[in-house]
Structure formats: structure tokens, C-alpha cells
mmCIF file of C-alpha atoms and ligand atoms in Angstrom:
data_model
loop_
_atom_site.group_PDB
_atom_site.id
_atom_site.type_symbol
_atom_site.label_atom_id
_atom_site.label_comp_id
_atom_site.label_asym_id
_atom_site.label_seq_id
_atom_site.Cartn_x
_atom_site.Cartn_y
_atom_site.Cartn_z
ATOM 1 C CA MET V 1 4.162 32.114 -22.931
ATOM 2 C CA LYS V 2 3.195 32.542 -19.298
ATOM 3 C CA LYS V 3 0.726 30.176 -17.791
ATOM 4 C CA SER V 4 -2.116 32.396 -16.626
ATOM 5 C CA PHE V 5 -3.676 30.055 -14.101
ATOM 6 C CA ARG V 6 -3.003 26.843 -12.293
ATOM 7 C CA ILE V 7 -5.444 24.421 -10.779
ATOM 8 C CA ILE V 8 -3.777 23.634 -7.485
ATOM 9 C CA LYS V 9 -6.373 21.500 -5.751
ATOM 10 C CA PHE V 10 -6.042 18.313 -7.780
ATOM 11 C CA LYS V 11 -4.083 16.375 -5.202
ATOM 12 C CA LYS V 12 -7.050 16.296 -2.843
ATOM 13 C CA ASN V 13 -8.523 13.531 -4.958
ATOM 14 C CA LYS V 14 -7.233 10.150 -5.986
ATOM 15 C CA PRO V 15 -5.292 9.989 -9.258
ATOM 16 C CA VAL V 16 -7.458 9.804 -12.356
ATOM 17 C CA LEU V 17 -4.746 7.741 -14.062
ATOM 18 C CA GLN V 18 -2.329 5.447 -12.292
ATOM 19 C CA VAL V 19 0.431 3.395 -13.882
ATOM 20 C CA LYS V 20 2.006 0.906 -11.502
ATOM 21 C CA ASN V 21 5.237 -0.986 -12.156
ATOM 22 C CA LEU V 22 4.576 -1.155 -15.884
ATOM 23 C CA SER V 23 7.119 -3.074 -17.955
ATOM 24 C CA LYS V 24 7.010 -3.545 -21.703
ATOM 25 C CA SER V 25 9.343 -5.216 -24.153
ATOM 26 C CA PHE V 26 9.200 -5.719 -27.909
ATOM 27 C CA GLU V 27 10.387 -9.120 -29.136
ATOM 28 C CA GLY V 28 12.306 -9.676 -25.925
ATOM 29 C CA ARG V 29 13.928 -6.228 -26.012
ATOM 30 C CA PRO V 30 13.021 -4.303 -22.829
ATOM 31 C CA ILE V 31 11.697 -0.818 -23.602
ATOM 32 C CA LEU V 32 10.075 0.202 -20.318
ATOM 33 C CA LYS V 33 10.922 -1.152 -16.873
ATOM 34 C CA LYS V 34 8.786 -0.662 -13.778
ATOM 35 C CA ILE V 35 7.241 2.640 -14.755
ATOM 36 C CA ASN V 36 5.192 4.377 -12.044
ATOM 37 C CA LEU V 37 3.158 7.438 -12.909
ATOM 38 C CA ASP V 38 0.183 9.265 -11.388
ATOM 39 C CA LEU V 39 -2.018 11.884 -13.002
ATOM 40 C CA TYR V 40 -4.639 13.931 -11.174
ATOM 41 C CA ALA V 41 -7.758 15.547 -12.623
ATOM 42 C CA GLY V 42 -7.071 19.079 -13.843
ATOM 43 C CA GLU V 43 -3.329 18.558 -13.963
ATOM 44 C CA ILE V 44 -0.944 18.888 -16.907
ATOM 45 C CA VAL V 45 2.021 16.557 -16.670
ATOM 46 C CA GLY V 46 4.996 16.523 -19.036
ATOM 47 C CA LEU V 47 6.600 13.278 -20.168
ATOM 48 C CA ILE V 48 10.110 13.822 -21.453
ATOM 49 C CA GLY V 49 13.034 11.713 -22.477
ATOM 50 C CA PRO V 50 15.381 11.116 -25.394
ATOM 51 C CA ASN V 51 14.147 9.907 -28.757
ATOM 52 C CA GLY V 52 13.358 6.224 -28.560
ATOM 53 C CA SER V 53 13.146 6.229 -24.750
ATOM 54 C CA GLY V 54 9.641 4.749 -24.839
ATOM 55 C CA LYS V 55 7.269 7.710 -24.438
ATOM 56 C CA SER V 56 4.993 6.639 -27.287
ATOM 57 C CA THR V 57 5.255 3.030 -26.131
ATOM 58 C CA LEU V 58 3.997 4.066 -22.703
ATOM 59 C CA TYR V 59 1.050 5.855 -24.320
ATOM 60 C CA GLY V 60 0.411 2.762 -26.467
ATOM 61 C CA ALA V 61 0.308 0.594 -23.348
ATOM 62 C CA VAL V 62 -2.029 2.987 -21.532
ATOM 63 C CA ILE V 63 -4.514 3.283 -24.410
ATOM 64 C CA GLY V 64 -4.451 -0.477 -25.066
ATOM 65 C CA GLN V 65 -2.531 -0.530 -28.334
ATOM 66 C CA TYR V 66 0.129 -2.717 -26.695
ATOM 67 C CA LYS V 67 -0.209 -5.495 -24.152
ATOM 68 C CA VAL V 68 2.050 -4.901 -21.157
ATOM 69 C CA ASP V 69 4.473 -7.562 -19.869
ATOM 70 C CA THR V 70 3.779 -6.775 -16.216
ATOM 71 C CA GLY V 71 2.219 -3.953 -14.251
ATOM 72 C CA ASN V 72 -1.189 -2.399 -13.813
ATOM 73 C CA ILE V 73 -3.047 0.582 -15.215
ATOM 74 C CA PHE V 74 -5.989 2.235 -13.455
ATOM 75 C CA LEU V 75 -8.385 4.817 -14.869
ATOM 76 C CA SER V 76 -10.593 6.470 -12.236
ATOM 77 C CA GLN V 77 -9.524 3.709 -9.811
ATOM 78 C CA LYS V 78 -10.748 0.950 -12.145
ATOM 79 C CA GLU V 79 -8.215 -1.484 -13.522
ATOM 80 C CA ILE V 80 -7.990 -1.227 -17.336
ATOM 81 C CA THR V 81 -4.752 -3.192 -17.883
ATOM 82 C CA SER V 82 -6.384 -5.817 -20.128
ATOM 83 C CA MET V 83 -9.328 -3.820 -21.388
ATOM 84 C CA PRO V 84 -9.712 -3.341 -25.172
ATOM 85 C CA ILE V 85 -8.963 0.070 -26.706
ATOM 86 C CA HIS V 86 -12.561 1.083 -27.420
ATOM 87 C CA LEU V 87 -13.703 0.407 -23.848
ATOM 88 C CA ARG V 88 -10.850 2.476 -22.452
ATOM 89 C CA ALA V 89 -11.895 5.299 -24.773
ATOM 90 C CA LYS V 90 -15.473 4.927 -23.589
ATOM 91 C CA MET V 91 -14.288 5.224 -19.985
ATOM 92 C CA GLY V 92 -12.712 8.579 -20.812
ATOM 93 C CA LEU V 93 -9.233 7.963 -22.164
ATOM 94 C CA SER V 94 -8.269 10.114 -25.145
ATOM 95 C CA TYR V 95 -5.136 10.155 -27.237
ATOM 96 C CA LEU V 96 -3.459 12.369 -29.828
ATOM 97 C CA SER V 97 -0.924 10.547 -31.966
ATOM 98 C CA GLN V 98 2.445 12.079 -32.762
ATOM 99 C CA TYR V 99 1.608 11.439 -36.412
ATOM 100 C CA ARG V 100 -0.707 13.453 -38.632
ATOM 101 C CA SER V 101 -3.642 11.127 -38.173
ATOM 102 C CA VAL V 102 -6.701 12.727 -39.724
ATOM 103 C CA PHE V 103 -9.222 11.245 -42.112
ATOM 104 C CA ASN V 104 -9.172 12.185 -45.778
ATOM 105 C CA MET V 105 -12.341 14.292 -45.471
ATOM 106 C CA THR V 106 -13.363 17.799 -44.431
ATOM 107 C CA VAL V 107 -12.600 19.230 -41.007
ATOM 108 C CA TYR V 108 -16.325 19.091 -40.233
ATOM 109 C CA ASP V 109 -16.623 15.442 -41.244
ATOM 110 C CA ASN V 110 -13.484 14.520 -39.296
ATOM 111 C CA LEU V 111 -15.188 15.700 -36.120
ATOM 112 C CA LEU V 112 -18.606 14.323 -37.055
ATOM 113 C CA ALA V 113 -17.180 10.869 -37.835
ATOM 114 C CA ILE V 114 -15.810 10.542 -34.306
ATOM 115 C CA CYS V 115 -19.038 11.924 -32.822
ATOM 116 C CA GLN V 116 -21.018 9.297 -34.702
ATOM 117 C CA ILE V 117 -19.009 6.604 -32.953
ATOM 118 C CA SER V 118 -19.282 7.929 -29.430
ATOM 119 C CA VAL V 119 -22.331 10.235 -29.214
ATOM 120 C CA LYS V 120 -25.973 9.200 -29.670
ATOM 121 C CA GLY V 121 -28.399 11.380 -31.684
ATOM 122 C CA SER V 122 -27.586 13.320 -34.851
ATOM 123 C CA GLU V 123 -28.706 16.693 -33.415
ATOM 124 C CA LYS V 124 -26.410 16.275 -30.431
ATOM 125 C CA GLN V 125 -23.559 15.177 -32.684
ATOM 126 C CA LYS V 126 -23.936 18.303 -34.840
ATOM 127 C CA MET V 127 -24.123 20.516 -31.772
ATOM 128 C CA ILE V 128 -20.874 19.111 -30.412
ATOM 129 C CA VAL V 129 -19.133 19.552 -33.765
ATOM 130 C CA GLU V 130 -20.214 23.224 -33.967
ATOM 131 C CA LYS V 131 -19.049 23.837 -30.395
ATOM 132 C CA LEU V 132 -15.638 22.327 -31.114
ATOM 133 C CA LEU V 133 -15.281 24.242 -34.401
ATOM 134 C CA ASN V 134 -15.903 27.454 -32.453
ATOM 135 C CA GLU V 135 -13.706 26.651 -29.462
ATOM 136 C CA PHE V 136 -10.722 25.493 -31.475
ATOM 137 C CA ASN V 137 -10.828 28.261 -34.058
ATOM 138 C CA LEU V 138 -11.726 25.865 -36.878
ATOM 139 C CA GLN V 139 -15.032 27.352 -38.011
ATOM 140 C CA HIS V 140 -13.478 29.067 -41.066
ATOM 141 C CA LEU V 141 -11.823 25.774 -42.058
ATOM 142 C CA ARG V 142 -14.905 23.551 -41.703
ATOM 143 C CA ASN V 143 -15.197 22.700 -45.397
ATOM 144 C CA ILE V 144 -11.476 22.305 -46.047
ATOM 145 C CA ASP V 145 -10.040 18.849 -46.592
ATOM 146 C CA ALA V 146 -8.127 17.977 -43.419
ATOM 147 C CA ASN V 147 -5.141 16.884 -45.493
ATOM 148 C CA SER V 148 -4.718 20.487 -46.723
ATOM 149 C CA LEU V 149 -4.464 21.991 -43.236
ATOM 150 C CA SER V 150 -1.248 23.548 -41.947
ATOM 151 C CA GLY V 151 0.659 21.854 -39.103
ATOM 152 C CA GLY V 152 -0.928 24.061 -36.444
ATOM 153 C CA GLU V 153 -4.419 23.724 -37.885
ATOM 154 C CA VAL V 154 -4.232 19.949 -38.008
ATOM 155 C CA ARG V 155 -3.075 19.909 -34.372
ATOM 156 C CA ARG V 156 -6.078 22.055 -33.389
ATOM 157 C CA LEU V 157 -8.339 19.575 -35.175
ATOM 158 C CA GLN V 158 -6.664 16.623 -33.455
ATOM 159 C CA ILE V 159 -6.896 18.306 -30.047
ATOM 160 C CA ALA V 160 -10.577 19.155 -30.637
ATOM 161 C CA ARG V 161 -11.177 15.521 -31.552
ATOM 162 C CA THR V 162 -9.755 14.279 -28.245
ATOM 163 C CA LEU V 163 -12.606 16.010 -26.401
ATOM 164 C CA ILE V 164 -15.462 14.191 -28.117
ATOM 165 C CA ASN V 165 -15.620 11.203 -25.762
ATOM 166 C CA ASN V 166 -15.796 13.469 -22.683
ATOM 167 C CA PRO V 167 -12.325 12.421 -21.588
ATOM 168 C CA LYS V 168 -11.028 12.326 -18.051
ATOM 169 C CA VAL V 169 -7.491 11.762 -19.307
ATOM 170 C CA ILE V 170 -5.910 13.064 -22.508
ATOM 171 C CA LEU V 171 -2.539 11.817 -23.743
ATOM 172 C CA LEU V 172 -0.878 14.187 -26.218
ATOM 173 C CA ASP V 173 2.116 12.842 -28.131
ATOM 174 C CA GLU V 174 4.322 15.693 -29.359
ATOM 175 C CA PRO V 175 1.478 18.119 -30.115
ATOM 176 C CA MET V 176 3.928 21.019 -30.528
ATOM 177 C CA ALA V 177 6.528 19.278 -32.700
ATOM 178 C CA ALA V 178 7.611 20.884 -35.962
ATOM 179 C CA LEU V 179 5.580 24.057 -35.455
ATOM 180 C CA ASP V 180 6.658 27.702 -35.749
ATOM 181 C CA PRO V 181 7.087 29.496 -32.382
ATOM 182 C CA ILE V 182 3.912 31.537 -32.747
ATOM 183 C CA VAL V 183 1.904 28.415 -33.552
ATOM 184 C CA VAL V 184 3.441 26.676 -30.538
ATOM 185 C CA GLN V 185 1.986 29.448 -28.363
ATOM 186 C CA ASP V 186 -1.393 28.871 -29.936
ATOM 187 C CA ILE V 187 -1.258 25.131 -29.234
ATOM 188 C CA GLN V 188 -0.064 25.766 -25.663
ATOM 189 C CA LYS V 189 -3.188 27.872 -25.187
ATOM 190 C CA PHE V 190 -5.412 25.040 -26.410
ATOM 191 C CA ILE V 191 -3.667 22.500 -24.172
ATOM 192 C CA LEU V 192 -4.346 24.780 -21.195
ATOM 193 C CA LYS V 193 -7.959 24.862 -22.311
ATOM 194 C CA LEU V 194 -8.132 21.073 -21.902
ATOM 195 C CA GLN V 195 -6.916 21.537 -18.351
ATOM 196 C CA SER V 196 -9.572 24.158 -17.681
ATOM 197 C CA TYR V 197 -12.205 21.533 -18.550
ATOM 198 C CA GLY V 198 -10.890 19.494 -15.626
ATOM 199 C CA CYS V 199 -9.163 16.825 -17.729
ATOM 200 C CA GLY V 200 -5.874 15.334 -16.636
ATOM 201 C CA VAL V 201 -3.401 15.832 -19.481
ATOM 202 C CA ILE V 202 -0.039 14.203 -20.229
ATOM 203 C CA VAL V 203 2.104 15.885 -22.900
ATOM 204 C CA THR V 204 5.373 14.903 -24.544
ATOM 205 C CA ASP V 205 7.661 17.247 -26.421
ATOM 206 C CA HIS V 206 11.293 17.672 -27.352
ATOM 207 C CA GLN V 207 11.403 21.367 -26.556
ATOM 208 C CA VAL V 208 11.682 21.345 -22.785
ATOM 209 C CA GLN V 209 11.062 25.094 -22.622
ATOM 210 C CA ASN V 210 7.758 24.869 -24.511
ATOM 211 C CA LEU V 211 6.643 22.011 -22.330
ATOM 212 C CA PHE V 212 7.721 23.463 -18.996
ATOM 213 C CA GLU V 213 5.790 26.659 -19.681
ATOM 214 C CA ILE V 214 2.515 24.740 -19.393
ATOM 215 C CA VAL V 215 3.067 21.718 -17.152
ATOM 216 C CA ASP V 216 2.424 21.430 -13.420
ATOM 217 C CA ARG V 217 4.744 18.434 -13.050
ATOM 218 C CA ALA V 218 6.974 16.336 -15.264
ATOM 219 C CA TYR V 219 8.398 12.836 -15.492
ATOM 220 C CA VAL V 220 11.714 12.130 -17.180
ATOM 221 C CA ILE V 221 12.270 8.739 -18.819
ATOM 222 C CA GLY V 222 15.825 7.525 -19.242
ATOM 223 C CA GLU V 223 17.432 4.101 -19.226
ATOM 224 C CA GLN V 224 13.961 2.578 -19.653
ATOM 225 C CA THR V 225 12.493 3.949 -16.452
ATOM 226 C CA ILE V 226 11.468 7.154 -14.680
ATOM 227 C CA VAL V 227 14.668 8.838 -13.522
ATOM 228 C CA ALA V 228 13.148 12.073 -12.172
ATOM 229 C CA SER V 229 9.737 13.525 -11.452
ATOM 230 C CA GLY V 230 8.241 16.591 -9.836
ATOM 231 C CA LYS V 231 7.822 20.287 -10.531
ATOM 232 C CA PRO V 232 9.813 21.524 -13.541
ATOM 233 C CA LYS V 233 12.328 23.424 -11.404
ATOM 234 C CA ASP V 234 13.010 20.332 -9.309
ATOM 235 C CA VAL V 235 13.252 18.018 -12.308
ATOM 236 C CA LEU V 236 15.818 20.352 -13.852
ATOM 237 C CA LYS V 237 17.952 19.989 -10.734
ATOM 238 C CA SER V 238 18.018 16.190 -10.928
ATOM 239 C CA ASN V 239 21.534 14.972 -11.648
ATOM 240 C CA LYS V 240 20.276 11.832 -13.354
ATOM 241 C CA ALA V 241 17.900 13.776 -15.618
ATOM 242 C CA ARG V 242 20.712 16.196 -16.496
ATOM 243 C CA GLU V 243 23.066 13.385 -17.265
ATOM 244 C CA LEU V 244 20.599 11.473 -19.437
ATOM 245 C CA TYR V 245 18.563 14.220 -21.047
ATOM 246 C CA PHE V 246 18.957 17.902 -20.246
ATOM 247 C CA GLY V 247 22.736 18.172 -20.426
ATOM 248 C CA SER V 248 23.609 21.626 -19.141
ATOM 249 C CA PHE V 249 20.135 23.015 -19.901
ATOM 250 C CA GLU V 250 19.483 26.057 -17.704
ATOM 251 C CA ASN V 251 16.019 27.456 -17.163
HETATM 252 P P1 LIG R 1 9.776 7.693 -28.059
HETATM 253 O O1 LIG R 1 8.317 7.922 -28.280
HETATM 254 O O2 LIG R 1 10.242 8.036 -26.678
HETATM 255 O O3 LIG R 1 10.638 8.359 -29.106
HETATM 256 P P2 LIG R 1 9.112 4.963 -28.745
HETATM 257 O O4 LIG R 1 8.179 4.537 -27.676
HETATM 258 O O5 LIG R 1 8.519 5.300 -30.062
HETATM 259 O O6 LIG R 1 10.063 6.125 -28.200
HETATM 260 O O7 LIG R 1 10.149 3.798 -29.003
HETATM 261 C C1 LIG R 1 10.872 3.179 -27.954
HETATM 262 C C2 LIG R 1 11.634 2.010 -28.509
HETATM 263 O O8 LIG R 1 10.719 0.969 -28.815
HETATM 264 C C3 LIG R 1 12.397 2.300 -29.794
HETATM 265 O O9 LIG R 1 13.616 1.631 -29.728
HETATM 266 C C4 LIG R 1 11.504 1.740 -30.864
HETATM 267 O O10 LIG R 1 12.249 1.319 -31.966
HETATM 268 C C5 LIG R 1 10.856 0.572 -30.174
HETATM 269 N N1 LIG R 1 9.506 0.281 -30.692
HETATM 270 C C6 LIG R 1 8.452 1.137 -30.676
HETATM 271 N N2 LIG R 1 7.351 0.561 -31.186
HETATM 272 C C7 LIG R 1 7.715 -0.708 -31.540
HETATM 273 C C8 LIG R 1 7.022 -1.828 -32.124
HETATM 274 N N3 LIG R 1 5.727 -1.738 -32.441
HETATM 275 N N4 LIG R 1 7.730 -2.971 -32.338
HETATM 276 C C9 LIG R 1 9.043 -3.059 -31.987
HETATM 277 N N5 LIG R 1 9.747 -2.052 -31.437
HETATM 278 C C10 LIG R 1 9.116 -0.883 -31.222
HETATM 279 MG MG1 LIG R 2 7.324 9.067 -29.702
#
């Protein structure tokens, strides 16, 4: 898939998400050490690294699932490091889990349930649900139980759901994993759609090729910290990133 457009003006503003010197351990075992990461509005950034390198842990720290050991997190220049999950969501932080996390109800009700938490007024809630069903090609599946959806369909539902709280930042954890190539293209298209709304997006994936087709920049995690960052072509040239992750991967 070729990326058809790029928003190139994002760096004029301050980062919409900033992670500064973030360290996190589990039961005394260091997982992340001094992670620094910036995300600008309208930018898609890839987060890559070997299995178990701490990508999901970093997301968990940013959304407030995990307390960090040290470091600071800023959303729209406001410090959110100790803020509870629901307040971070309210401020515009959205997250798609790497797991199939949908409610055991119809596609329609899955979207409505989230709207009822974050949007006031039943007419407005219904309007948003209809808009998302249309935009994410879910209208024909509205009455289907979300547990019966295919892998690609459930990802579309999860991506649609991330938009309900009017996010400024969307964290996608392996949204293209375990999908057929043609479905991957479909999901890439929907991730680009998030960018076109002006959201800053961070995406993880194991297929570097799939990821690099849609990202503006990437960060590579290895040995518990960021070992390379920049435009895909530059990241691929990094000796450290090659040694720890890419191997002899050639673009
Ligand atoms: P990735 O998403 O890059 O595959 P993870 O962030 O899931 O990696 O995991 C990083 C490391 O942290 C792994 O060694 C994992 O076992 C460990 N880990 C993740 N979550 C927890 C937790 N809740 N408690 C203890 N260890 C965890
Ligand atoms: Mg993970």
C-alpha cells in the first residue's frame, strides 16, 4: 500500500504527547529505562521492538494502567503522569488493546455503550454511532454479535471505538496482527483516516513493512530503551536497531 498523503506541518506545534525519561519495572525487574518519545498532532509514529521489549507496557504507562517508577507524561502540555485512566481518556487519550477486547453484544451496542460513557444526550450518542458505522464500513454488521466478527471486522470496530472520546492521541497496539494481507491494507487505510482527523497516532506491529508503509516516524525499543528513532529509512540504517531487531532487513 502506498501512503497517499502526508501531513507535514505537525512539527510547527508543540508535541501533543510527550514521554520524558520514563522508567518502569515489574516486581523489581526493569522493563523500560529512560524512555523519551514525542508525538505531534496529525502524525503517525511506529513503535517497534522484539516481543517482550515493553511496547504494551509503555502504552499501559501512558494510559494510566501502570504507575511509572520515574519520568513524566504530558498530554497537550499538561502533566498526566499520576492522573487516573478515565481522566486521561476524557482529556483525549484513546487506546486499542492488542487483545480482542469487545463487549459480548452487537456491534451497534458496543459503540453505543462507549458513547453513553463519554457523550451527553441520547440523540447525539445515536448520531455518533451511525457516523462511525458508516465511516468504518460496519453498517451491514450493526446487529451482529461482536464476538462473531472476523479479525479485520473486529479491528474496524475497535478502531471506530477509539474515536468516540474525540481523541487527540490514539495508541494502537498491534492493530494489524494476525490478519490476511488484503485485510491489513484495509486496516492501514483506516489508520490513515485517524491521521486525517488530525489525531496523533502511535502504532505497534511485528511486520515492519506493513508499519513503515503508513508511519511518518518510528521509534525502536531494544534493551529496555529507545535505540533508534526517525524516518523509516533512517531507522533502518541504525546499526543498533539492525543488531537488536531488524537483522539484515532491507527495505
Ligand atoms: P511487548 O508488548 O513489547 O511484547 P510487554 O510490554 O507486553 O512487551 O512486556 C514486556 C515485559 O514486561 C515482558 O517481559 C512481560 O512479561 C513483562 N510484563 C508485562 N506486563 C506485566 C505485568 N503486568 N506484570 C509483570 N510483568 C509484566
Ligand atoms: Mg505487546
